[in-house]
PDB file of C-alpha atoms in Angstrom:
ATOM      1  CA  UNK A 183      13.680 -58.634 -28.361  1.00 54.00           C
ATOM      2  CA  UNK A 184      14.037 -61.279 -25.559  1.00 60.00           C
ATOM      3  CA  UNK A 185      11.094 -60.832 -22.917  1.00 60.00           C
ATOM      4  CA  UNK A 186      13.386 -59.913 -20.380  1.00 63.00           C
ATOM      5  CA  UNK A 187      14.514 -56.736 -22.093  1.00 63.00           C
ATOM      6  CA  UNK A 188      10.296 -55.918 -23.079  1.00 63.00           C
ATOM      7  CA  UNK A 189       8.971 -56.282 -19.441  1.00 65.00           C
ATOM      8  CA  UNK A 190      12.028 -53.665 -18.577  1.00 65.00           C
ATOM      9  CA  UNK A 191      11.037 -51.216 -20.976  1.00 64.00           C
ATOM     10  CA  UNK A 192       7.505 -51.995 -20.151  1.00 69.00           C
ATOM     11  CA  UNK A 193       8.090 -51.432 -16.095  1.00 57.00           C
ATOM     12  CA  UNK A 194      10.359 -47.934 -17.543  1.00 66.00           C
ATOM     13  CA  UNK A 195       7.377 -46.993 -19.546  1.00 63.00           C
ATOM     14  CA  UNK A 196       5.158 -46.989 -16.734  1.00 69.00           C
ATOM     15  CA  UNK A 197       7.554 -45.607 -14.454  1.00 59.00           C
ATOM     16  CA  UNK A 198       8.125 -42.541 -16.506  1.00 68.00           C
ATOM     17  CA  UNK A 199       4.135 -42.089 -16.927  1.00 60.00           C
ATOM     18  CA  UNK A 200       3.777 -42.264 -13.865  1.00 56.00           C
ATOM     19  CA  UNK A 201       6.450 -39.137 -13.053  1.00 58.00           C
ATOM     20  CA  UNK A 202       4.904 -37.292 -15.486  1.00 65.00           C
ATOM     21  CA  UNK A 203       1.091 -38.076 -13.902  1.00 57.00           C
ATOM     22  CA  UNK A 204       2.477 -37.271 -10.565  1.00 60.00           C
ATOM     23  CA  UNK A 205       4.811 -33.985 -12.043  1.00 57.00           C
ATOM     24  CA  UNK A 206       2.376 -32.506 -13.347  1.00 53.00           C
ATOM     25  CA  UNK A 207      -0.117 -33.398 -10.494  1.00 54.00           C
ATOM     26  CA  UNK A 208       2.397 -31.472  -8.273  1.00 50.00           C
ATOM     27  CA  UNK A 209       2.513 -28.620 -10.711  1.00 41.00           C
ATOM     28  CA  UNK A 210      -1.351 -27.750 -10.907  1.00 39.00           C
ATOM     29  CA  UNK A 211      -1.323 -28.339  -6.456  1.00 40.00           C
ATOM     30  CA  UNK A 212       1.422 -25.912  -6.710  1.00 42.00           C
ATOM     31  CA  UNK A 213      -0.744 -23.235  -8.778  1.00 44.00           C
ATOM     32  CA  UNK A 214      -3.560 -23.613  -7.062  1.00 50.00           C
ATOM     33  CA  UNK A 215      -1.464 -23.465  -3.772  1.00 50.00           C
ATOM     34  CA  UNK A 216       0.499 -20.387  -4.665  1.00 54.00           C
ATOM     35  CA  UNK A 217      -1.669 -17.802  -4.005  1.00 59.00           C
ATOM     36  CA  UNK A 218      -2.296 -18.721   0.110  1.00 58.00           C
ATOM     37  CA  UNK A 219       2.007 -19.210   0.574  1.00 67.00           C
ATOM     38  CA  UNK A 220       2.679 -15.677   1.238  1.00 71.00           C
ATOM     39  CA  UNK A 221      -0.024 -14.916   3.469  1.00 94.00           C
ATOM     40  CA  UNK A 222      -0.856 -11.277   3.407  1.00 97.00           C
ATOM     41  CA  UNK A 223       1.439  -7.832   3.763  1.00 98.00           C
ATOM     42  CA  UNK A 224       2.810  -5.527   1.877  1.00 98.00           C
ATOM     43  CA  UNK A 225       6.483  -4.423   1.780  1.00 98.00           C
ATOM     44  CA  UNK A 226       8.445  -0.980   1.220  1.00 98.00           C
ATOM     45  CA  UNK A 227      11.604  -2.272  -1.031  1.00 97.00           C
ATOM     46  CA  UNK A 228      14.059   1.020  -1.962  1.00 95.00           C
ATOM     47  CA  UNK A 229      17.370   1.558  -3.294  1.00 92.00           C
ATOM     48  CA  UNK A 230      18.021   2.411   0.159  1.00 90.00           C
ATOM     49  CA  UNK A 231      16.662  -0.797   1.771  1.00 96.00           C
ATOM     50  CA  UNK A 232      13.284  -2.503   2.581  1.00 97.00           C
ATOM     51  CA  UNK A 233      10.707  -2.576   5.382  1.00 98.00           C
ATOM     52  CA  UNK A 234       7.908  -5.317   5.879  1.00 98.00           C
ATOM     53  CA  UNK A 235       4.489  -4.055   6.605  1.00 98.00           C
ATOM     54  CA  UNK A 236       1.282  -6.004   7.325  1.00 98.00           C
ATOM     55  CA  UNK A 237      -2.069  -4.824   5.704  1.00 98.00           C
ATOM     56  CA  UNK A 238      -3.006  -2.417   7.871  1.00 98.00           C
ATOM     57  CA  UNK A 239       0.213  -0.373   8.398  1.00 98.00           C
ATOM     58  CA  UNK A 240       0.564  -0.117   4.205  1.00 98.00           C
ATOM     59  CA  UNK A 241      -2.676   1.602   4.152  1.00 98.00           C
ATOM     60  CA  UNK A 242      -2.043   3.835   7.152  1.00 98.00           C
ATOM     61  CA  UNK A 243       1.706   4.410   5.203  1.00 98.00           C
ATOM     62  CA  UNK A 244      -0.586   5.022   2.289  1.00 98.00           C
ATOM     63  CA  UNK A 245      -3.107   7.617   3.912  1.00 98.00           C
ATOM     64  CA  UNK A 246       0.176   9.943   5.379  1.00 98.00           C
ATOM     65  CA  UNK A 247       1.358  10.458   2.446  1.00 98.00           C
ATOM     66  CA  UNK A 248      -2.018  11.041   0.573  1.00 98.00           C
ATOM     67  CA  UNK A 249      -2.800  13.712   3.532  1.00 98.00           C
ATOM     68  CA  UNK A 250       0.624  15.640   2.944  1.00 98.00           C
ATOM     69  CA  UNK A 251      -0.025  16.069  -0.516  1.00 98.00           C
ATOM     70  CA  UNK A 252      -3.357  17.636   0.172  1.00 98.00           C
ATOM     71  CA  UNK A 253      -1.872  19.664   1.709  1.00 98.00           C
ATOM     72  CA  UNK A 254       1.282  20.499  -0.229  1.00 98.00           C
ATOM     73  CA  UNK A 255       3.650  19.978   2.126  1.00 98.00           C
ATOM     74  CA  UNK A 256       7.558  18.380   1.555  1.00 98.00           C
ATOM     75  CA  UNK A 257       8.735  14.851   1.906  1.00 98.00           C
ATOM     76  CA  UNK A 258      10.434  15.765   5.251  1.00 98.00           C
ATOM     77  CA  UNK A 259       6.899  16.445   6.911  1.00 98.00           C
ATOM     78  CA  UNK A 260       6.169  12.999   5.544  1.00 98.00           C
ATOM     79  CA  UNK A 261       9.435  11.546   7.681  1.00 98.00           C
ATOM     80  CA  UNK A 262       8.287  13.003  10.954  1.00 98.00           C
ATOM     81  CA  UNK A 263       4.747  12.068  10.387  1.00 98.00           C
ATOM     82  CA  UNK A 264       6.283   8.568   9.835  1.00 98.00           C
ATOM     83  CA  UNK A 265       8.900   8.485  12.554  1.00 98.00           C
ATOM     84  CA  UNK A 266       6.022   9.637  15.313  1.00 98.00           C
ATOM     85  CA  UNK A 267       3.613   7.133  13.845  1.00 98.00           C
ATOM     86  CA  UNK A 268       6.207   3.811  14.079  1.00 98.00           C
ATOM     87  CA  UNK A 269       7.181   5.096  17.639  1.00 97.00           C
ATOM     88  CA  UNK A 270       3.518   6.054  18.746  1.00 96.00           C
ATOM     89  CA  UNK A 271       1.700   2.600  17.926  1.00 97.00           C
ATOM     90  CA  UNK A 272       4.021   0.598  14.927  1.00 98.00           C
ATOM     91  CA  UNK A 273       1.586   2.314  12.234  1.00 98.00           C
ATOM     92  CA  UNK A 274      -1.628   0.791  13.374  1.00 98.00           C
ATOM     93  CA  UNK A 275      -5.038   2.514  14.337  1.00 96.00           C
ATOM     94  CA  UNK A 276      -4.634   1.743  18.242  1.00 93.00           C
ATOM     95  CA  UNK A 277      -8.330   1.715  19.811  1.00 86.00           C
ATOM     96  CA  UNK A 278      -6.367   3.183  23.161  1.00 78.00           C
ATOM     97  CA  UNK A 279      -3.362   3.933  24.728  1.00 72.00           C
ATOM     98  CA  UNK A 280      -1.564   5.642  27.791  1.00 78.00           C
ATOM     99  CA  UNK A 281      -4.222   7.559  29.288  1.00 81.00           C
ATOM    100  CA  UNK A 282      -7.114   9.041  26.897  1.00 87.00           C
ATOM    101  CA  UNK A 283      -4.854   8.644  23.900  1.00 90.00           C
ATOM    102  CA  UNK A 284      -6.033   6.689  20.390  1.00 93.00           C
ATOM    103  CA  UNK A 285      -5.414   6.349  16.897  1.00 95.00           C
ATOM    104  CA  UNK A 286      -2.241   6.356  14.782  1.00 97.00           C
ATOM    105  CA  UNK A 287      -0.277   9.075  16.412  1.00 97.00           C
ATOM    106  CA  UNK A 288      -2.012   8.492  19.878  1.00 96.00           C
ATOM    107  CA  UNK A 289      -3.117  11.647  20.109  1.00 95.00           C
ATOM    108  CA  UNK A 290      -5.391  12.497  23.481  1.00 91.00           C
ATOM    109  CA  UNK A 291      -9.112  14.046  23.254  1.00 92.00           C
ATOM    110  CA  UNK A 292      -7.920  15.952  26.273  1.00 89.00           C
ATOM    111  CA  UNK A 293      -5.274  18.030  25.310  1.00 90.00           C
ATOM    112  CA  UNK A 294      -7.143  19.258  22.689  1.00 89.00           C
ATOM    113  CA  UNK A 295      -6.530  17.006  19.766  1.00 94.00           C
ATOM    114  CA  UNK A 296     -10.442  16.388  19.160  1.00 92.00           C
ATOM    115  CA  UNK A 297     -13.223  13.848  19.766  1.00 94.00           C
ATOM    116  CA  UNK A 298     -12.134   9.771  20.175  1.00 93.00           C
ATOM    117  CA  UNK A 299     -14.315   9.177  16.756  1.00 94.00           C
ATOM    118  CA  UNK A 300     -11.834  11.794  14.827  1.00 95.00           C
ATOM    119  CA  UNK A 301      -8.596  10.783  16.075  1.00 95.00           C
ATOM    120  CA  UNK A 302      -9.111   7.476  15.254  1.00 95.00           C
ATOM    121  CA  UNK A 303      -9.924   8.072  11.519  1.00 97.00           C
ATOM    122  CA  UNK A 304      -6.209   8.126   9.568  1.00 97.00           C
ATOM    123  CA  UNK A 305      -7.238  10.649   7.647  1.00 98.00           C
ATOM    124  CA  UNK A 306      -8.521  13.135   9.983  1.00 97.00           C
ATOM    125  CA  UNK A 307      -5.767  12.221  12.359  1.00 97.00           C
ATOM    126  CA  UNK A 308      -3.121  12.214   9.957  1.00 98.00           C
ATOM    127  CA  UNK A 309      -4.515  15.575   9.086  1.00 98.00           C
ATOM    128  CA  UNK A 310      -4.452  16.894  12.920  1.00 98.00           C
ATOM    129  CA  UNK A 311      -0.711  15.998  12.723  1.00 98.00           C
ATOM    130  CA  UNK A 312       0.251  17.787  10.094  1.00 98.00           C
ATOM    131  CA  UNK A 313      -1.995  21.014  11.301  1.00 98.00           C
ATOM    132  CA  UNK A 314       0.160  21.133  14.842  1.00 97.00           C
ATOM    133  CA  UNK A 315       3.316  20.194  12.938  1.00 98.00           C
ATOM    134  CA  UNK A 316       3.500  22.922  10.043  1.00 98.00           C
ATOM    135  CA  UNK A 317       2.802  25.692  13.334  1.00 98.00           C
ATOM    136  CA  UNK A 318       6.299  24.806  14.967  1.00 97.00           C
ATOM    137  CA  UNK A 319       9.064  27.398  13.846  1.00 97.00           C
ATOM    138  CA  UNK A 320      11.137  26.212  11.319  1.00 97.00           C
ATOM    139  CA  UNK A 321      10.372  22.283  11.541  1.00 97.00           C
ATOM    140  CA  UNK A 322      12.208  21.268   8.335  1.00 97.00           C
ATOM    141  CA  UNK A 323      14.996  22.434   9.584  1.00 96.00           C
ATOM    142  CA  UNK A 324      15.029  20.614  13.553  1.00 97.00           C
ATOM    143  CA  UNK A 325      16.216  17.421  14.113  1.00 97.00           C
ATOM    144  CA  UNK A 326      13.090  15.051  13.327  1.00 97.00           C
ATOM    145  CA  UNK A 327      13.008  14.254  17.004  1.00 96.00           C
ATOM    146  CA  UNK A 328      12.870  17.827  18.070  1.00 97.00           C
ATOM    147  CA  UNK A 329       9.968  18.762  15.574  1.00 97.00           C
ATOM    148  CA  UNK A 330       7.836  15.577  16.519  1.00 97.00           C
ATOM    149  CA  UNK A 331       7.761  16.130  20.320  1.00 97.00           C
ATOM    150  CA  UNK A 332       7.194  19.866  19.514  1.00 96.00           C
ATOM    151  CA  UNK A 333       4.147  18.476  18.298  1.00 97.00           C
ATOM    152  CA  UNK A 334       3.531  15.120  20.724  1.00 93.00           C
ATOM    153  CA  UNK A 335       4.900  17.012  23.900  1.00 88.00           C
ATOM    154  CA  UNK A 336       5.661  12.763  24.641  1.00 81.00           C
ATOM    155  CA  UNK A 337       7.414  11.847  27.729  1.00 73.00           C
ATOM    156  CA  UNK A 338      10.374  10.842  25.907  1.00 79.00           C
ATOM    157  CA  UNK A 339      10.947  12.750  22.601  1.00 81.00           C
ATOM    158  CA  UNK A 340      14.360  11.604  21.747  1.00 92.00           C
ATOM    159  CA  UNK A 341      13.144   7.932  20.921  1.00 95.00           C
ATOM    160  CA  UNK A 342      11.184   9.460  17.390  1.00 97.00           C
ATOM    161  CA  UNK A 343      14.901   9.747  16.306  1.00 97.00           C
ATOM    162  CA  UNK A 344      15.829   6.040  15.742  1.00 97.00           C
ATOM    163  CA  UNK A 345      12.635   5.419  13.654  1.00 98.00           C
ATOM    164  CA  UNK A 346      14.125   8.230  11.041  1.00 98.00           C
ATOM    165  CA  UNK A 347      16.015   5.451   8.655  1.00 98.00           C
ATOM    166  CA  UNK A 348      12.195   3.376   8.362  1.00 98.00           C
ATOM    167  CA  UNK A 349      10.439   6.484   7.905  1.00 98.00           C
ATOM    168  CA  UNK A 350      12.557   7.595   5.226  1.00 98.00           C
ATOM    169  CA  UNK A 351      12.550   4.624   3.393  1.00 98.00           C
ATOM    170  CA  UNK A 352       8.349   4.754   3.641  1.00 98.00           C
ATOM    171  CA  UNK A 353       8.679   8.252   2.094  1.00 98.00           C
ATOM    172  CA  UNK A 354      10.507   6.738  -0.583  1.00 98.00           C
ATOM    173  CA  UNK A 355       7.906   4.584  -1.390  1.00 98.00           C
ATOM    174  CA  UNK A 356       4.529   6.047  -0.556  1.00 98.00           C
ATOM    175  CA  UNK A 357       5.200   9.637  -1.699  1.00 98.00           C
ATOM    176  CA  UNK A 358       5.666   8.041  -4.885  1.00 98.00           C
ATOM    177  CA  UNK A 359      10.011   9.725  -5.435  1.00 97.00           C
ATOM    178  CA  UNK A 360      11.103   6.089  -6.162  1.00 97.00           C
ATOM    179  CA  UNK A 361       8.381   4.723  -8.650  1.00 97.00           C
ATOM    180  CA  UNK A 362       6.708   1.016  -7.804  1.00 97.00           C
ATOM    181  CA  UNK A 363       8.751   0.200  -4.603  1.00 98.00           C
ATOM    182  CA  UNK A 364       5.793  -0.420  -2.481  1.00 98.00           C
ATOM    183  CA  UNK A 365       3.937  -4.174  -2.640  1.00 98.00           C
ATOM    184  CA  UNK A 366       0.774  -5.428  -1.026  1.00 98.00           C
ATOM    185  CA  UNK A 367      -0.799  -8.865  -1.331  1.00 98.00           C
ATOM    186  CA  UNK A 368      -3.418 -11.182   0.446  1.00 97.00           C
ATOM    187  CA  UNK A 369      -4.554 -14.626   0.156  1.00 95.00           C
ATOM    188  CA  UNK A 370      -8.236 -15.534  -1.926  1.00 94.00           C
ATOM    189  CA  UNK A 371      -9.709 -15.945   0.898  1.00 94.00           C
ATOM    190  CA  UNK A 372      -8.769 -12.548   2.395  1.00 95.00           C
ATOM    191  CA  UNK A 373     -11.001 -10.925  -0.748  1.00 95.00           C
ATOM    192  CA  UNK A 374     -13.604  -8.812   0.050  1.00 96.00           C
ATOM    193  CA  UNK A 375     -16.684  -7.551  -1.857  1.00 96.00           C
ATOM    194  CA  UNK A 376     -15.621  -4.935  -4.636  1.00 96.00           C
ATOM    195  CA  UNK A 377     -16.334  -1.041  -3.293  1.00 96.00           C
ATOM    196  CA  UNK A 378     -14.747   0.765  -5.758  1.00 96.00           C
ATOM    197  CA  UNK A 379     -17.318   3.861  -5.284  1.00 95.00           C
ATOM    198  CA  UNK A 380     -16.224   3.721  -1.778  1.00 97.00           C
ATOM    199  CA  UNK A 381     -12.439   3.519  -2.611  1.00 97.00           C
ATOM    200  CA  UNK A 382     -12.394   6.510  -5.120  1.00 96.00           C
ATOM    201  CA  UNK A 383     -14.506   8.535  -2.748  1.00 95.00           C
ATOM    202  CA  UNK A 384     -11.912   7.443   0.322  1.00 97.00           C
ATOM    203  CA  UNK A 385      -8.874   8.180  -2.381  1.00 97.00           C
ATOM    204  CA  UNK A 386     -10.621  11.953  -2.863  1.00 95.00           C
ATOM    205  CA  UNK A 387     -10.826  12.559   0.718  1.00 97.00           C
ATOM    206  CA  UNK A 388      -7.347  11.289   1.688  1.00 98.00           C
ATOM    207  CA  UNK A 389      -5.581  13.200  -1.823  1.00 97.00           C
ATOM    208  CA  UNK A 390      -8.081  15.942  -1.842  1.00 96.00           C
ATOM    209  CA  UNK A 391      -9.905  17.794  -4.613  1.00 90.00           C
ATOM    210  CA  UNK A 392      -7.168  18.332  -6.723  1.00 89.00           C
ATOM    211  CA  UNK A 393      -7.150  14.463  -7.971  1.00 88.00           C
ATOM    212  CA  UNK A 394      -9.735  14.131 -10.971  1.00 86.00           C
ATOM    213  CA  UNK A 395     -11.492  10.846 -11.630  1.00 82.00           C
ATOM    214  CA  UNK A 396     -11.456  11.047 -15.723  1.00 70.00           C
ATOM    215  CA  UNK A 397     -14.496  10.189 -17.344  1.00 43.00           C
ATOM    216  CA  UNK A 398     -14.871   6.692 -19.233  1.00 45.00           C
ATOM    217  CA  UNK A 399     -12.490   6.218 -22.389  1.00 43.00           C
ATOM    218  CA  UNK A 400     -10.659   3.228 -24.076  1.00 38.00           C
ATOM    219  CA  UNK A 401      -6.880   2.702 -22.468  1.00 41.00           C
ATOM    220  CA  UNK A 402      -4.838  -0.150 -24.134  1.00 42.00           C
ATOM    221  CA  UNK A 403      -3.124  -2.723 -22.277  1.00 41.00           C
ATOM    222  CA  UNK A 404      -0.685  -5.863 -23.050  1.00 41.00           C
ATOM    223  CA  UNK A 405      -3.986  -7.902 -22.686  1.00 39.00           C
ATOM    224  CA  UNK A 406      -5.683  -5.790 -25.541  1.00 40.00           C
ATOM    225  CA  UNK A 407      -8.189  -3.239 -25.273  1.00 40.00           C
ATOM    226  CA  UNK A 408     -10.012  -2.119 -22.111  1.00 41.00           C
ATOM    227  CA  UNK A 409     -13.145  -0.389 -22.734  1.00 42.00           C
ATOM    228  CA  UNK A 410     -14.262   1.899 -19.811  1.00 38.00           C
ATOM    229  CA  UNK A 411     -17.273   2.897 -21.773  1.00 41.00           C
ATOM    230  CA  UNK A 412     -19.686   0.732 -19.281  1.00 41.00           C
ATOM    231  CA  UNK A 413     -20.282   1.857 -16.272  1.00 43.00           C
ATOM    232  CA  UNK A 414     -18.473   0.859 -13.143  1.00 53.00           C
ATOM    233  CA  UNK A 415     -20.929  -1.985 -12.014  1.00 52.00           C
ATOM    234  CA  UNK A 416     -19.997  -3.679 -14.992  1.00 51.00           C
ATOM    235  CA  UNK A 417     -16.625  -4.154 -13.372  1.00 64.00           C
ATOM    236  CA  UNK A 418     -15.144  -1.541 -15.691  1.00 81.00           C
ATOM    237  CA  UNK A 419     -12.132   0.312 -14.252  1.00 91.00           C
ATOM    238  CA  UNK A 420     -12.084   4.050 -13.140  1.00 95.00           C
ATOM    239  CA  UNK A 421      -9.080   6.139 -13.843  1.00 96.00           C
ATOM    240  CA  UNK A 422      -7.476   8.696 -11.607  1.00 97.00           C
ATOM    241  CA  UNK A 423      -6.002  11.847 -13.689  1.00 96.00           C
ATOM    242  CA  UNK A 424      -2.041  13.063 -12.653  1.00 96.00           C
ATOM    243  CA  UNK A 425       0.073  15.744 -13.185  1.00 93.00           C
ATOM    244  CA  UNK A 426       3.045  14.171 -12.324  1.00 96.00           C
ATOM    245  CA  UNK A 427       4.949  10.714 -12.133  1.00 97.00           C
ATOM    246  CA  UNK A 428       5.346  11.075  -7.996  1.00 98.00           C
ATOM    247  CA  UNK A 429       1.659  12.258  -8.211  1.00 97.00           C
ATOM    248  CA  UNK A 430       0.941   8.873  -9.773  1.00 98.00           C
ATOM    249  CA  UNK A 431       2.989   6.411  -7.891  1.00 98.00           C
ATOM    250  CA  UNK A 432       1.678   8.003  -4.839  1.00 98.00           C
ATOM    251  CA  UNK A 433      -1.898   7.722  -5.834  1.00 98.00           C
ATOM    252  CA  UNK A 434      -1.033   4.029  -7.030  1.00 98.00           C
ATOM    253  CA  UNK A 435       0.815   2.776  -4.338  1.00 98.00           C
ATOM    254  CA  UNK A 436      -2.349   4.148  -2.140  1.00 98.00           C
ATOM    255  CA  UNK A 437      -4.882   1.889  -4.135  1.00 98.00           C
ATOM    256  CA  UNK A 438      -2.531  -1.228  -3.976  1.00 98.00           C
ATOM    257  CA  UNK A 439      -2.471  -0.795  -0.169  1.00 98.00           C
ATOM    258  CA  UNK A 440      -6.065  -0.193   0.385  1.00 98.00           C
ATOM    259  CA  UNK A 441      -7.160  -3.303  -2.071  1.00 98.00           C
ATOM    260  CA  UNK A 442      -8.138  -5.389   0.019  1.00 98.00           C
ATOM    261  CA  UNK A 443     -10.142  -2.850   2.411  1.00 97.00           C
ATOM    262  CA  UNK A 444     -12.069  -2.134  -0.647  1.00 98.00           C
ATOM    263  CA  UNK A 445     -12.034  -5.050  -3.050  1.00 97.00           C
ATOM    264  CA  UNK A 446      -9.631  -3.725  -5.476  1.00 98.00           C
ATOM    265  CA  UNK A 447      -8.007  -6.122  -8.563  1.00 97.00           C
ATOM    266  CA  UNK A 448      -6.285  -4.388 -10.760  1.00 97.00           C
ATOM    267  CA  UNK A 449      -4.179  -1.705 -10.693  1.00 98.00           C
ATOM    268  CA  UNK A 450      -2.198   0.303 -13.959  1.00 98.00           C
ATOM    269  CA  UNK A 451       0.312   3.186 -13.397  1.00 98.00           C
ATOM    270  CA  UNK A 452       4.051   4.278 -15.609  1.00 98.00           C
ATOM    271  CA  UNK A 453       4.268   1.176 -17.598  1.00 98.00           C
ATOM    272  CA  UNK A 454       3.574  -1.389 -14.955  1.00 98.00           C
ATOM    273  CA  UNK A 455       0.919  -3.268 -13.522  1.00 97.00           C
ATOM    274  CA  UNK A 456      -0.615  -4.711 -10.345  1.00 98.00           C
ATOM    275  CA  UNK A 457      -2.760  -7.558  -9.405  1.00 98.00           C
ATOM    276  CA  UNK A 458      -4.340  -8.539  -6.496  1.00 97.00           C
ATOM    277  CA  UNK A 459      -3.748 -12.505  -8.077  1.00 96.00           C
ATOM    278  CA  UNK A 460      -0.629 -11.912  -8.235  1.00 96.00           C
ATOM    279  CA  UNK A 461       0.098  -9.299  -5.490  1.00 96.00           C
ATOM    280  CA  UNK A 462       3.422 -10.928  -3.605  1.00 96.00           C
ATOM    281  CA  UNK A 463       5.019 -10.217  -7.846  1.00 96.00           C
ATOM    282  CA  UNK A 464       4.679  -6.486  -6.964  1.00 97.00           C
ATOM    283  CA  UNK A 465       4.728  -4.204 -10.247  1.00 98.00           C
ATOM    284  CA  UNK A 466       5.227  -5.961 -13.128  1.00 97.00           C
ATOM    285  CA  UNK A 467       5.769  -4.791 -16.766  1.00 97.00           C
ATOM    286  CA  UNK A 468       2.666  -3.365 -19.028  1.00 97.00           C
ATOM    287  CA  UNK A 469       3.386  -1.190 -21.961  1.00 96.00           C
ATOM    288  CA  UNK A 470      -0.282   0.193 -22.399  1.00 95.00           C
ATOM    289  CA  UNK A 471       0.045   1.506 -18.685  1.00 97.00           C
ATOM    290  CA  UNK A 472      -0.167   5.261 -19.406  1.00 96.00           C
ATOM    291  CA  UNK A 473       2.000   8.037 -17.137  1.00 97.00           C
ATOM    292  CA  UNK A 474      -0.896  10.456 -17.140  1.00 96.00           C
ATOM    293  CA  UNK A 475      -3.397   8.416 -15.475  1.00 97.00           C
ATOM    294  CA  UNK A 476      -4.005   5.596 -12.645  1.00 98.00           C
ATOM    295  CA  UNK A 477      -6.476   3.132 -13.806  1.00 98.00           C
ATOM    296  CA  UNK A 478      -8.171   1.187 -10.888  1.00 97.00           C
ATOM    297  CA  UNK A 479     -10.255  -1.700 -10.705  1.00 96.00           C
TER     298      UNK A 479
END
């Protein structure tokens, strides 16, 4: 071979090594990268259409729907609840407000609602809602805007009516009639200390009584076995006992968007599978995910 020809395979040679040195370089930036692109969020994705939320407004999506099953009530109490909460502050747990008013559904201390502290806890506001709402006469059967400002006596009631199509799709999701359709992810550095105790006892108060945390067992995954034997401070997951599929997703769909609050990692529900590594993927396929249970980590 004439020199010519080896310094040109030579100079190729190094070329190509030094594509692949520099490809996969880019590749391992790129994984360690991927995790901070998205940001944090979560998002509400139907057959009906989809709905961005940041962290915050998932839980407080979360926390309606938890508070209507505690207190048995339909899917259309869930709408209005929705539709006042996106018109009243865009889902988020306002400090103030017109007047005296705070909290999600801006409720005011001095029309009787309650004290500052309780109206701006989701849960007991959420609650306080609902109470008011179930008294008007036949409220499943108004127009949502009707029903809401029976409740809000706002100064405008007719504007809870264009937030019905978001409010919908959010009882969709969070209510848990269209399984794994709501997301949440965050960045690592948005993790927080694990306070699973905290989450469970949060999840209880929100769902009410009738959710049972199952004692420890051994659940399978497509990882292999997970023993819940240890205790939880071992970093052993606890498992949430439902009756029903919705029951599930809703319960589910609650600990994905209250992960970060409270440290959460893993969650297991139907078949499919959460991670907060891996949150902007959504629900992704696990065969050892059990329907009867929603394990939580």
């Amino acid at each position: 071979m004439a020199a010519s020809n080896r310094r040109r395979w030579r100079v190729t040679g190094i070329a190509l090594a030094v594509l692949l040195v520099l490809g996969v370089g880019g590749y391992v930036l790129f994984a360690r990268a991927r995790p901070y692109l998205h940001g944090s969020g979560c998002e509400v994705r139907t057959a009906a259409g989809k709905m961005p939320l940041d962290l915050e407004q998932g839980a407080n999506a979360a926390t309606i729907a938890a508070v209507a099953y505690r207190k048995k009530l339909p899917e259309r109490a869930a709408v209005i609840a929705y539709a006042t909460a996106i018109q009243e502050s865009h889902l988020h747990n306002l400090e103030g407000g017109d007047r005296d008013s705070v909290g999600m559904f801006q409720q005011r201390p001095s029309q009787g609602w309650g004290s500052p502290e309780k109206l701006k806890d989701p849960v007991q506001a959420t609650s306080k809602f609902f109470d008011a709402l179930v008294k008007v006469k036949d409220y499943l059967d108004r127009d949502l805007h009707d029903a809401a400002q029976k409740v809000q006596r706002s100064a405008d009631g007719s504007a809870y009516a264009q937030h019905e199509p978001e409010a919908k799709l959010l009882a969709q999701a969070f209510t848990g009639r269209e399984p794994g359709t709501a997301r949440c992810w965050f960045s690592p550095d948005k993790k927080t200390a694990v306070r699973r105790a905290e989450a469970i006892r949060e999840l209880r108060r929100s769902f009410g009584s009738r959710l049972q945390v199952a004692g420890p067992e051994t659940v399978a995954s497509d990882a292999g076995a997970v023993d819940m034997k240890a205790s939880r401070a071992t970093g052993q997951p606890d498992t949430v006992a439902v009756s029903s599929s919705r029951t599930g997703w809703s319960v589910a769909s609650w600990a994905v968007a209250h992960a970060q609050s409270y440290g959460l990692s893993e969650v297991r529900f139907g078949g499919k599978h959460w991670t907060s590594d891996n949150g902007h993927d959504g629900w992704t396929k696990d065969s050892g995910a059990a329907a009867d249970k929603v394990v939580i980590k």
